[in-house]
Coordinates of C-alpha atoms in Angstrom, one line a residue:
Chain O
X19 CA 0.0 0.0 0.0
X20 CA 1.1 3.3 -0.8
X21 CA 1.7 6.1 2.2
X22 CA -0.4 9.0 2.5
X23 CA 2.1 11.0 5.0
X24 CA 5.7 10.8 4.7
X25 CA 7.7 12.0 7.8
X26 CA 11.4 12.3 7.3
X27 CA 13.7 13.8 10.4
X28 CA 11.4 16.1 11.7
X29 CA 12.9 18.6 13.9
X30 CA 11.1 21.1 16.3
X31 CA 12.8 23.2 18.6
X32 CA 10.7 25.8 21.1
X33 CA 13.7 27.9 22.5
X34 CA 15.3 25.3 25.3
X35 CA 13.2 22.2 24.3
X36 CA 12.9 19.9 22.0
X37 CA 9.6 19.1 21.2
X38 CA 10.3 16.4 18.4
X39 CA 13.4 15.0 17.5
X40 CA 14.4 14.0 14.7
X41 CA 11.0 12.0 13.9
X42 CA 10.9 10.0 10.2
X43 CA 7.4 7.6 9.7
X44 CA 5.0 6.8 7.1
X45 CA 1.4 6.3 7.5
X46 CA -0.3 4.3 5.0
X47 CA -3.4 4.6 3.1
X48 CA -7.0 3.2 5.0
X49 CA -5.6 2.7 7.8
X50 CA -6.4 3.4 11.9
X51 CA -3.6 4.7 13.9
X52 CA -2.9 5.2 17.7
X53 CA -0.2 7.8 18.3
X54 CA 0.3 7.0 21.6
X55 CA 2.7 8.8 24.5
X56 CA 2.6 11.0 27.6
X57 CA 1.8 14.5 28.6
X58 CA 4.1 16.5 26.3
X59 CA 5.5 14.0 24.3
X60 CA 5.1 15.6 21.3
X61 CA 1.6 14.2 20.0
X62 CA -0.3 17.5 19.5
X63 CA 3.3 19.3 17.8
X64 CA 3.8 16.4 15.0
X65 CA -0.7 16.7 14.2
X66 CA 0.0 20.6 13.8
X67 CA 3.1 20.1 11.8
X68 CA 2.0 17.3 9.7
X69 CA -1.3 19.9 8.8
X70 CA 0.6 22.7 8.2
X71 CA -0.6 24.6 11.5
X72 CA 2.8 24.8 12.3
X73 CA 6.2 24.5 11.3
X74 CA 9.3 22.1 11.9
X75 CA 12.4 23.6 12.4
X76 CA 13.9 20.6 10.1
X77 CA 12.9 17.7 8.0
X78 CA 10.4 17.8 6.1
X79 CA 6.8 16.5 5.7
X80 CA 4.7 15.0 2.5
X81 CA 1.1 14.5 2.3
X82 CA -0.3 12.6 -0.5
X83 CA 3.1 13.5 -2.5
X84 CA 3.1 17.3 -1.9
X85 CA 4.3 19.6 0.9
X86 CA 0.8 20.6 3.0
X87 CA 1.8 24.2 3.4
X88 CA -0.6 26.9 1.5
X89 CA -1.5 23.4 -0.5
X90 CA -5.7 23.6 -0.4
X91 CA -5.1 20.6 -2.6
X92 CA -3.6 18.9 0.5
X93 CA -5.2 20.2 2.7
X94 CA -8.8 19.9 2.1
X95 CA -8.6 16.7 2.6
X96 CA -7.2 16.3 5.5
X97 CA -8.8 17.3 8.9
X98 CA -7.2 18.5 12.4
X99 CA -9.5 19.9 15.3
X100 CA -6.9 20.3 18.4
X101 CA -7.9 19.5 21.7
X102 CA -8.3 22.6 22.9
X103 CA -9.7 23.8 19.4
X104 CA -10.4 28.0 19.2
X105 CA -13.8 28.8 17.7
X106 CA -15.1 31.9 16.2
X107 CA -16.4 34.4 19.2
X108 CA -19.8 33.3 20.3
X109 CA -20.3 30.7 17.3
X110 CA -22.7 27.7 19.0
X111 CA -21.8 24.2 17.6
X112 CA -24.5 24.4 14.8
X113 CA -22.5 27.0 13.3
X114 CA -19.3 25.6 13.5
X115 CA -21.3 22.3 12.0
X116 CA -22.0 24.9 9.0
X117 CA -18.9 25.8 8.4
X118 CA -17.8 22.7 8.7
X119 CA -19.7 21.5 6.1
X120 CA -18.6 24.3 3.7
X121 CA -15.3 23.1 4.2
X122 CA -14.5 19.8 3.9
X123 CA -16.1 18.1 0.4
X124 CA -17.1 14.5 2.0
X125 CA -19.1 16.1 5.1
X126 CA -22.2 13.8 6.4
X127 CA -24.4 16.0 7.5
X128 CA -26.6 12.9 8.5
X129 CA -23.8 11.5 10.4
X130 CA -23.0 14.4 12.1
X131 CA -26.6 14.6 13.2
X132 CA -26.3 11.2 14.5
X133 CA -23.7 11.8 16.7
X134 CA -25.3 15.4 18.0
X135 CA -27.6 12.9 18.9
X136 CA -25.5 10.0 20.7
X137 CA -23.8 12.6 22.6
X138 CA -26.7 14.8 23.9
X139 CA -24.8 18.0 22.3
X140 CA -26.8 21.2 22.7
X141 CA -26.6 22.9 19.2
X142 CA -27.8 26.6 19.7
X143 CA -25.3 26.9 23.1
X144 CA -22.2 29.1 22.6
X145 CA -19.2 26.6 22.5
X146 CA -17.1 28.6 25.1
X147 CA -20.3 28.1 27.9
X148 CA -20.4 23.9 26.9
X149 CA -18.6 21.3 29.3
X150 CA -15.3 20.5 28.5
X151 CA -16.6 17.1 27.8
X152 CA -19.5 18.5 25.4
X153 CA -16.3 20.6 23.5
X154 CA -14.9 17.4 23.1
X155 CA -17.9 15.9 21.5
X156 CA -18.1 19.3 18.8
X157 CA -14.3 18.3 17.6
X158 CA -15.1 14.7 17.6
X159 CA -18.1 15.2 15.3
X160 CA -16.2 17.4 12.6
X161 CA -13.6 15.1 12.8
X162 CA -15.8 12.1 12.3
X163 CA -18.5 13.4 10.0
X164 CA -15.9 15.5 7.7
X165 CA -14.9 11.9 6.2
X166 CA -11.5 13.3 5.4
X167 CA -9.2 11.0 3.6
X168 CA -6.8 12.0 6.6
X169 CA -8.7 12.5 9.9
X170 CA -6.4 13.4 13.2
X171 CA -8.0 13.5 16.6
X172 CA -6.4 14.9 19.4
X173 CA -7.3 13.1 22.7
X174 CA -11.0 13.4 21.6
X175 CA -12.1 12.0 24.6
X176 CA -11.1 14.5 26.7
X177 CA -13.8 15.3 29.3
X178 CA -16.4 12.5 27.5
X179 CA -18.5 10.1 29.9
X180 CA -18.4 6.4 29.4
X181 CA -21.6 6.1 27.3
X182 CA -20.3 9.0 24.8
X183 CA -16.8 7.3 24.7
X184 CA -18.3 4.1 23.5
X185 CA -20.7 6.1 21.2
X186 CA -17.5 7.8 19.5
X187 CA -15.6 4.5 19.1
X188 CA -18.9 2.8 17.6
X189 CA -19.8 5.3 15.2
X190 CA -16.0 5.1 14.4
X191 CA -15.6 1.9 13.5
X192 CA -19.0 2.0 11.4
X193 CA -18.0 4.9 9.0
X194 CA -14.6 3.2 8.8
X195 CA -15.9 0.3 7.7
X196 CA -17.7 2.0 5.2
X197 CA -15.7 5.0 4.2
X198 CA -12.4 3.5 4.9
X199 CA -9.6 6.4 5.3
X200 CA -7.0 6.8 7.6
X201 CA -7.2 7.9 11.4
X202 CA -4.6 9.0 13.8
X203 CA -6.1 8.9 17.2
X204 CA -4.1 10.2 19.9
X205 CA -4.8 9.2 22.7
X206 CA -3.2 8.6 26.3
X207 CA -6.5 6.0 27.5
X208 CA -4.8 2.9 25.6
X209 CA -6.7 0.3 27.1
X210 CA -9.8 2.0 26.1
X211 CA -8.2 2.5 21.9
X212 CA -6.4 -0.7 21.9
X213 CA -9.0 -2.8 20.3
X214 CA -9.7 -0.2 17.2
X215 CA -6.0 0.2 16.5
X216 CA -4.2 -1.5 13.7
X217 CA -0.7 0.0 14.3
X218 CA 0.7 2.5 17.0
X219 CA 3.3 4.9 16.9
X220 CA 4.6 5.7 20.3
X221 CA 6.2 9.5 20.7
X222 CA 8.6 10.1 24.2
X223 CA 10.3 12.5 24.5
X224 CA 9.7 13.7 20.9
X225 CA 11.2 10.5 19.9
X226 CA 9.3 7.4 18.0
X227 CA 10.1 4.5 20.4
X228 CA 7.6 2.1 18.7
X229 CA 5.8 1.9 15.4
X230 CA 4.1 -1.8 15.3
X231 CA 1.6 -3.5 13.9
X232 CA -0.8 -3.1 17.4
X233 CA -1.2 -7.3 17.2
X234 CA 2.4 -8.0 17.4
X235 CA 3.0 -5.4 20.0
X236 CA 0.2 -7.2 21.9
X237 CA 2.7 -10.4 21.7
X238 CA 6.0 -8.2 22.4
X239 CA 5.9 -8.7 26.1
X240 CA 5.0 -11.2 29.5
X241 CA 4.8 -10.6 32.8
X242 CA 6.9 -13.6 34.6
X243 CA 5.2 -14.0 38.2
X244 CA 6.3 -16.4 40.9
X245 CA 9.1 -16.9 43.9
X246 CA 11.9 -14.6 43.7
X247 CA 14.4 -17.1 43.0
X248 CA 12.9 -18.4 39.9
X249 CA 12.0 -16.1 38.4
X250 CA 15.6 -14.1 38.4
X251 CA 17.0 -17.8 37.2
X252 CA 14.3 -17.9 34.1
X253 CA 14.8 -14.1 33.3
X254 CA 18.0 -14.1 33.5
X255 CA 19.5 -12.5 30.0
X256 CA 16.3 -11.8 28.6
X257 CA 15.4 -8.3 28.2
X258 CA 13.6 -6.8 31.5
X259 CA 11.4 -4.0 31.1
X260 CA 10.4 -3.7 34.3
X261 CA 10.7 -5.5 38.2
X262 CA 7.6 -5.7 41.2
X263 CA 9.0 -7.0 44.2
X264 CA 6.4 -8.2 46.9
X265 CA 7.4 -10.2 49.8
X266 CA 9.7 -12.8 48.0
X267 CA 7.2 -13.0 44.9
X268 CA 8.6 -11.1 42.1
X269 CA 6.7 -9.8 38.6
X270 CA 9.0 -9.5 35.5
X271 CA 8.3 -7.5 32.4
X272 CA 10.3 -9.2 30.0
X273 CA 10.3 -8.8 26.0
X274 CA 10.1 -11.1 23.6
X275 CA 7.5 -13.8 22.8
X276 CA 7.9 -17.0 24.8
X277 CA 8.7 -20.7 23.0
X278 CA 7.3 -23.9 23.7
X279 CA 10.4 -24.7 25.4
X280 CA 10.2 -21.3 27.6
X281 CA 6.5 -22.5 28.5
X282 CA 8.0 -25.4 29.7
X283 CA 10.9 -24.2 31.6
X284 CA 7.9 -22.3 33.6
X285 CA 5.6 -24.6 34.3
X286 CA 8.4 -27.0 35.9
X287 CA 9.2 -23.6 38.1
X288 CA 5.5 -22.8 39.2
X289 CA 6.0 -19.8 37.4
X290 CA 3.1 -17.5 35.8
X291 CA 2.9 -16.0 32.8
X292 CA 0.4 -13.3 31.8
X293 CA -0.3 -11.3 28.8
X294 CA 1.0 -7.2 28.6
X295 CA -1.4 -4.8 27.4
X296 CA -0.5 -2.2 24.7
X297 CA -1.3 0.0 28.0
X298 CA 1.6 -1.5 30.2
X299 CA 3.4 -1.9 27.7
X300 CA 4.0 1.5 26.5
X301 CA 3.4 2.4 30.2
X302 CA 6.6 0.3 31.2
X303 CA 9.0 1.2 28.4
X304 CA 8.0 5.1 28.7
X305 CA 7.7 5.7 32.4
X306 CA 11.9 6.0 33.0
X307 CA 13.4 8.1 30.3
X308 CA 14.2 11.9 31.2
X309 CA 12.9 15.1 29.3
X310 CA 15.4 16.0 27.1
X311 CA 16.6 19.7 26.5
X312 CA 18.3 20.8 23.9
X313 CA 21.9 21.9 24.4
X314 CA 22.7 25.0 24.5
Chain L
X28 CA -12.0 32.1 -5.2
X29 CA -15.0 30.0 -4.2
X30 CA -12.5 29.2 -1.2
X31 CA -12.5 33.2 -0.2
X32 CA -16.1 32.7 -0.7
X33 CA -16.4 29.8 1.9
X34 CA -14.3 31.9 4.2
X35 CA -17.1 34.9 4.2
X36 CA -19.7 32.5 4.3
X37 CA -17.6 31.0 7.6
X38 CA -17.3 34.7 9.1
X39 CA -21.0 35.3 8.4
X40 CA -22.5 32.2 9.7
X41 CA -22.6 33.7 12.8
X42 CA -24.5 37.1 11.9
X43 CA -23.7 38.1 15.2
X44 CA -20.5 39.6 15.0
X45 CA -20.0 41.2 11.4
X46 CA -23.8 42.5 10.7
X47 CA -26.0 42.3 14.5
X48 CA -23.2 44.0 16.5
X49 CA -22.2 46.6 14.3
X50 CA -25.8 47.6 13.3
X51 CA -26.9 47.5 16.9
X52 CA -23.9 49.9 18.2
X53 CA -24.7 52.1 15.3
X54 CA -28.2 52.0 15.7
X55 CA -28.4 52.8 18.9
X56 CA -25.6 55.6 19.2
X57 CA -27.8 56.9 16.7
X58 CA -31.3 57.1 18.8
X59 CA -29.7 58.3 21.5
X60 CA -28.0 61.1 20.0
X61 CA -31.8 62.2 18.0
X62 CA -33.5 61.4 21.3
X63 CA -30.9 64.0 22.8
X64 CA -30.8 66.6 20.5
X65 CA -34.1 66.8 20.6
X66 CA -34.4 67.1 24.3
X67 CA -32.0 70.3 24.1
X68 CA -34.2 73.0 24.0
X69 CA -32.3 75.3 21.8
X70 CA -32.5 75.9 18.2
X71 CA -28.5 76.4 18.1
X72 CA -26.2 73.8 16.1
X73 CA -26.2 70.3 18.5
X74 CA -23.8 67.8 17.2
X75 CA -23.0 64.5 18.8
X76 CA -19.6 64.5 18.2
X77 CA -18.4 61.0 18.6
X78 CA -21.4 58.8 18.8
X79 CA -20.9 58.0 15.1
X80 CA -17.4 56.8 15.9
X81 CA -19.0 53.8 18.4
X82 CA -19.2 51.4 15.7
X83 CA -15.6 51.6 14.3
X84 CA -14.3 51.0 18.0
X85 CA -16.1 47.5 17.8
X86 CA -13.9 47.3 14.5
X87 CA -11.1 46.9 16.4
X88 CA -12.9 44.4 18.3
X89 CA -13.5 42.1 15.7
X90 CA -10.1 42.5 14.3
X91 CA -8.7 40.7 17.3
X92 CA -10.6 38.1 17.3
X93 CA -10.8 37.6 13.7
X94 CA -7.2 36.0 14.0
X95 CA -7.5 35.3 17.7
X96 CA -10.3 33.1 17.4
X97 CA -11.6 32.6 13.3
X98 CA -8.0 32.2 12.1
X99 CA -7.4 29.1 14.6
X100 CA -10.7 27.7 14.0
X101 CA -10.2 28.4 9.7
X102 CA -6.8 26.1 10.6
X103 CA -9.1 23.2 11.9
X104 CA -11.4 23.4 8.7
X105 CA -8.4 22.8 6.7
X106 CA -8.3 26.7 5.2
X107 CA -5.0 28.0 3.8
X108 CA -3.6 31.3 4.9
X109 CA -4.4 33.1 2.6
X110 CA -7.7 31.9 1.8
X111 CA -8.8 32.9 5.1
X112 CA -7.0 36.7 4.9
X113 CA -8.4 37.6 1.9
X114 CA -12.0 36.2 2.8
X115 CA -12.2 37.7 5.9
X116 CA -10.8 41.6 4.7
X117 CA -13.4 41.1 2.3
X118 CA -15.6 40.4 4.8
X119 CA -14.6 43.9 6.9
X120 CA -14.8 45.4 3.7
X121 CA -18.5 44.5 3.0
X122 CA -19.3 45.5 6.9
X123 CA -17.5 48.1 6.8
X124 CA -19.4 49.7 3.4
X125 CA -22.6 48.4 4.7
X126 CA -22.3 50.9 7.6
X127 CA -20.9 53.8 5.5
X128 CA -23.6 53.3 3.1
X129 CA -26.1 53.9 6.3
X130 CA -24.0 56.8 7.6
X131 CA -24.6 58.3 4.2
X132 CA -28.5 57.8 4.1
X133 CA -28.6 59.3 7.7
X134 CA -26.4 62.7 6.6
X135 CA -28.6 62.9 3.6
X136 CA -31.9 62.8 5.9
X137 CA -30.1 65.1 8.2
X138 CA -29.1 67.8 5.7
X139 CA -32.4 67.7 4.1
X140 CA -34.4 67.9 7.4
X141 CA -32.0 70.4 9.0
X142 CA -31.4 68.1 11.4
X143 CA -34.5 66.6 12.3
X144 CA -35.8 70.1 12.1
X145 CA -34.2 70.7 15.4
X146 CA -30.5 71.5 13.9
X147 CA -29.1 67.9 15.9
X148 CA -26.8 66.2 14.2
X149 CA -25.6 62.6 14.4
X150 CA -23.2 63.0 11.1
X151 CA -20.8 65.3 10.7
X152 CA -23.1 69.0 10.1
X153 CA -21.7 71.8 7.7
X154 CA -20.9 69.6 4.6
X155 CA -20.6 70.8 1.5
X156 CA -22.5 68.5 -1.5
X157 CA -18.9 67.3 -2.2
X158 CA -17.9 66.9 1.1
X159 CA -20.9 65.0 1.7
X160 CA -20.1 62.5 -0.6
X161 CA -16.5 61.9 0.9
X162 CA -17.6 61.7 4.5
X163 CA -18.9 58.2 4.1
X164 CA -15.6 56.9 2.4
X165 CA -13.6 58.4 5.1
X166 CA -16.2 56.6 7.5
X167 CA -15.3 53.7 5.2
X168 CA -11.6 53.5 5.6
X169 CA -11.4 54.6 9.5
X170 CA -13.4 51.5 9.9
X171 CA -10.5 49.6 7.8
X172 CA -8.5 50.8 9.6
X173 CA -9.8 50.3 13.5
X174 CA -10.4 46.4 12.0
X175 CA -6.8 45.7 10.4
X176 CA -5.0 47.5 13.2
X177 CA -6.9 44.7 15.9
X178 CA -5.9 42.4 12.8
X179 CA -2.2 43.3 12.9
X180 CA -1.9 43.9 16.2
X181 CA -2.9 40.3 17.0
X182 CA -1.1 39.0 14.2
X183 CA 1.9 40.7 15.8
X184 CA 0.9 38.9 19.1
X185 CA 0.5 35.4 17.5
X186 CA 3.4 35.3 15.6
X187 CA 5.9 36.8 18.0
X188 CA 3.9 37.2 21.4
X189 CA 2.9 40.0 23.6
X190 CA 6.3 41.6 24.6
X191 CA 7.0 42.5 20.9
X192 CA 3.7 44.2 20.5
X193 CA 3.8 46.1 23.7
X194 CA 7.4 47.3 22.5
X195 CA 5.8 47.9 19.1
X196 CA 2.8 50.2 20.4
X197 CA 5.1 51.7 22.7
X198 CA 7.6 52.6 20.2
X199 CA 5.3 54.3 18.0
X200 CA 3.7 56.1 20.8
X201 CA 6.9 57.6 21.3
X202 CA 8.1 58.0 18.0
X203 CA 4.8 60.0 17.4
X204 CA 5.2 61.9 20.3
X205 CA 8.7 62.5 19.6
X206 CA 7.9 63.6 15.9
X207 CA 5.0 66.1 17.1
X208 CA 7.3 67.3 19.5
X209 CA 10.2 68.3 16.8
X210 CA 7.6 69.4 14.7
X211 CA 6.1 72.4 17.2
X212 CA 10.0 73.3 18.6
X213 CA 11.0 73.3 14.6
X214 CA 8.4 75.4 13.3
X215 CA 7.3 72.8 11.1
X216 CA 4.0 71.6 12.7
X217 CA 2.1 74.8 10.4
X218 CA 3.5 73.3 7.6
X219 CA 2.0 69.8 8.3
X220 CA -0.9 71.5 9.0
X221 CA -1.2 73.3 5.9
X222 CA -0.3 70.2 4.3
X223 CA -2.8 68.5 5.5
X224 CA -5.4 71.0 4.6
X225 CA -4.3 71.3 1.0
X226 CA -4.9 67.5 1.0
X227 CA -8.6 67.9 1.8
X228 CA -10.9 65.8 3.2
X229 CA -10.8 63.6 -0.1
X230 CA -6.8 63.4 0.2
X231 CA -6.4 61.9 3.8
X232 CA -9.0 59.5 3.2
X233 CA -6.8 58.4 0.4
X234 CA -3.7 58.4 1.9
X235 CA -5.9 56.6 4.9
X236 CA -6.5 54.2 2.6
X237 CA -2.9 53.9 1.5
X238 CA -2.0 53.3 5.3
X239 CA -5.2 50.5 5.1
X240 CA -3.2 48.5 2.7
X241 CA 0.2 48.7 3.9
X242 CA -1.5 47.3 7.0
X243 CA -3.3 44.5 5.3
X244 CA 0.2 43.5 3.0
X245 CA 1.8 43.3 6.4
X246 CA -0.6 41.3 8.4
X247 CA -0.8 39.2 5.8
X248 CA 3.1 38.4 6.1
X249 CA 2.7 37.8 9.6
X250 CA -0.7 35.4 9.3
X251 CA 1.3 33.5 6.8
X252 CA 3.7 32.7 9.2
X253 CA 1.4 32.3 12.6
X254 CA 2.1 28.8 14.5
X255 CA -0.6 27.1 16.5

C-alpha cells in the first residue's frame, strides 16, 4: 500500500526544548492509527506540523506527495481539530457544524446529526459556555462526519463520559468500515483504543520508540510472576522491562515472545505468565526516560 | 476564489459579530443622540460629536478576534492562509461599506431635514455636496483601519507574542510623540498643518487608505507565518 504521510527527520525546537526530534514515519493509506505517548510528548506538535498549523524547524513533511503548506489541494482533505480547538467568538456548535460543512467536500451531515444525537450535544449553546466534555464531543463530530481521507483526533475524549466514549468509538468503526480512510487517534487511555488500533506509533520525548503493527506489540511482552528465585534464574538474560518485588514474589516484564520450550521451563518452576497490554506496555518502556533539553 | 467565498460565508454564519453587533452599536448611538438633541431646547447647532465613531471601536474588536479566534478555527477546517486573509478583509470590507452606506443615508436625511428640524446632528453637520459624498468613504476607511490595526496587532501577538507588540505600540507612541514634538520646537508643525489641509478631506482618506493597505500587506506576512 502506498503512504499517504511521509515524515522524514522532523525537527522542532521551542527555544530550550525539543519538542520532536528528529521524527521519520510513514502512514499508509485506509488505515487506523494510535499515536500513543505521555503529557508532552510531542503528540499535538507532529498533528500541527503534519497539517501545516505549524512549522518544523527541520525535515520535512509529505502528504499525498506534496508539501501541505498553503496546498488547499492537501489540505482539504485532511482534517485537524486540536484538543483545545479555538472557535469563532460566540459561534454555537450548529455554526461551527455549517462551516464545517462548507469546508470539507465528503461532510455527512446525516452522520454528524447522529452523533449530536448520541452525545446529547446542545446545538444553539455558545461553544465557550459547553462542558469541556460537550467541547470534546463538537471536535469529535467534525472530525468524524468531515470523512477526510486523513482525519487526526487529538485526545477526543477528553472530558467524555463512558456512554459517549463508547458512542464515539462505535460510530468510528462504522463509517470506517464504510468510508475507509486513515485515522490517527491520539490518545493517552490505551486500554480503552487498543482494540480499534491497527498500528501504534509511540512518541517520548519527541522521539518514536515504537511503530508496530498493534497485534504483534500485543505479543512483544510477558509478565513472569512467581518466587523470587525463579524467576531471576528464568529471566536471567532476557530483556527486563520492568521488576515488582512483593514479599519474596517477584513480577517481571520481559520482552520477547515466549517458545514452547520457555513455557516449559515455567511450568516446571511454578512460574506464571500473563499477557502485557499495549497500555503496560508502552506504560513500562516510557515511564523512566528523562525530558530532554536541547543543548545549548 | 469559491474558497475566499467559503471563508465569508464561515465569518457570516454567525450574523452576530460582522452585521448584529455593528448595526446595533450604530443603531443605537444613533437614537440616543436624535432622542438628545431633541431634548436640548435650543435651536442652536447640536452635534454629537463622537457617537458616530461607536461602531468603528467595535472594529477593532472584531479585528482581534478575527485572528484570535476565526483564524485558529479556519486552521481546523483545513483553510489555507491566505484563503482565510483575503475572505475575511473582504468580509470587513463588506461591513464596513454596509455601515458607511447607512452613515450616508442618515447625513442625507439630516441635511435635508436640518437636522431633524431641530438643527441635531448625528453625522458630521456643515458639509458641503462634495464633502458629503467623501464623509462616508472616510467613514469607510477609518473603519478599515480600527479592524486591520486589531488584525495586525494580533497578528503581531501570534506570531511573535505580547512583549514585541507592547514594544511595538510603545515605540510608535513615542516615535509620534517625539515627531509632534520636533515638529512644534522646529516650526514645522504649520507646515503639516497646511499640508494636511491642502490635501482635503478627499486626500487623507486616500492616503488613509494607503496606510489600510500597507496594514493588510503586512498582516498578511505575519498570518502566513502564525504557528498554532
Amino acid at each position: 500500500m502506498t503512504s499517504v504521510i511521509e515524515v522524514s527527520h522532523l525537527t522542532k525546537r521551542f527555544r530550550d526544548t525539543v519538542a520532536l526530534d528528529d521524527v521519520t514515519f510513514a502512514l499508509e493509506g485506509d488505515t487506523i492509527y494510535g499515536l500513543l505517548g505521555r503529557n508532552g510528548a510531542g503528540k499535538t506538535t507532529l498533528m500541527s506540523i503534519v497539517t501545516a498549523q505549524s512549522f518544523a524547524t527541520t525535515g520535512k513533511v509529505s502528504v499525498f506527495g506534496e508539501a501541505p503548506y498553503e496546498n488547499a489541494r492537501v489540505l482539504n482533505r485532511v482534517c485537524f481539530v486540536r484538543d483545545d480547538q479555538a472557535y469563532p467568538s460566540s459561534a454555537t456548535a450548529l455554526h461551527a457544524f455549517r462551516i464545517a460543512r462548507l469546508c470539507f467536500p465528503n461532510w455527512d451531515q446525516a452522520l454528524a446529526d447522529r452523533l449530536v444525537t448520541d452525545f446529547r450535544l446542545p446545538l444553539k449553546t455558545n461553544i465557550k459556555k459547553l462542558s469541556r466534555g460537550q467541547r470534546s464531543a463538537v471536535g469529535a463530530i467534525i472530525g468524524v462526519a468531515s470523512r477526510a481521507e486523513v482525519t487526526f483526533f487529538d485526545e477526543p475524549y477528553l472530558g467524555l463520559d463512558a456512554v459517549a466514549r463508547q458512542a464515539f468509538y462505535d460510530r468510528l468503526l462504522e463509517d470506517y468500515a464504510e468510508h475507509p480512510r486513515t485515522i490517527v487517534l491520539s490518545s493517552h487511555l490505551i486500554d480503552e483504543v487498543a482494540n480499534i488500533l491497527e498500528r501504534v506509533i509511540v512518541l517520548d520525548n519527541g522521539r518514536v520508540i515504537m511503530n508496530d503493527a498493534a497485534d504483534d506489540l500485543r505479543n512483544r511482552a510477558v509478565v513472569i510472576t512467581g518466587d523470587s528465585a525463579a524467576v531471576a534464574a528464568f529471566t536471567a538474560g532476557r530483556e527486563v522491562i520492568h521488576r515488582q518485588n512483593l514479599g519474596n514474589v517477584t513480577a517481571v516484564t520481559v520482552l520477547g515472545g515466549m517458545s514452547p520450550q520457555d513455557r516449559a521451563a515455567l511450568a516446571a518452576n511454578n512460574l506464571e505468565v500473563s499477557p502485557v497490554t499495549l497500555q503496560q506496555l508502552v506504560v513500562r518502556t516510557t515511564q523512566d526516560a528523562p525530558r530532554s533539553t536541547a543543548a545549548a | 476564489m469559491n474558497r475566499v467565498v467559503n471563508v465569508m460565508k464561515m465569518q457570516l454564519v454567525n450574523r452576530q459579530t460582522y452585521i448584529g453587533m455593528p448595526l446595533i452599536i450604530l443603531s443605537g448611538a444613533f437614537l440616543l443622540t436624535v432622542f438628545v438633541v431633541v431634548l436640548i431646547p435650543t435651536d442652536e447647532l447640536k452635534f454629537a460629536g463622537g457617537a458616530a465613531a461607536a461602531p468603528l471601536w467595535y472594529f477593532l474588536v472584531v479585528g482581534v478576534q478575527a485572528l484570535t479566534l476565526s483564524f485558529p478555527f479556519s486552521q481546523a477546517m483545513s483553510i489555507t492562509r491566505r484563503d482565510f486573509h483575503l475572505g475575511t478583509l473582504l468580509t470587513a470590507v463588506i461591513t464596513a461599506g454596509v455601515l458607511a452606506v447607512i452613515y450616508l443615508a442618515i447625513s442625507l436625511i439630516e441635511s435635508a431635514t436640518g437636522g431633524w428640524g431641530v438643527n441635531g446632528y448625528f453625522t458630521v453637520p456643515g458639509l458641503s455636496d462634495n464633502q458629503l459624498a467623501i464623509a462616508p468613504l472616510s467613514y469607510f476607511v477609518i473603519a478599515m483601519l480600527m479592524f486591520l490595526s486589531g488584525y495586525g496587532s494580533a497578528a503581531v501577538f501570534k506570531r511573535w507574542g505580547a512583549l514585541v507588540l507592547t514594544i511595538i505600540l510603545t515605540g510608535l507612541a513615542i516615535l509620534l510623540t517625539l515627531a509632534l514634538l520636533l515638529s512644534v520646537r522646529s516650526g514645522t508643525w504649520d507646515v503639516m498643518v497646511n499640508w494636511a489641509t491642502a490635501q482635503g478631506m478627499l486626500g487623507m482618506t486616500l492616503w488613509g487608505l494607503l496606510l489600510a493597505a500597507v496594514l493588510a500587506a503586512g498582516s498578511y506576512l505575519l498570518v502566513r507565518r502564525v504557528q498554532l
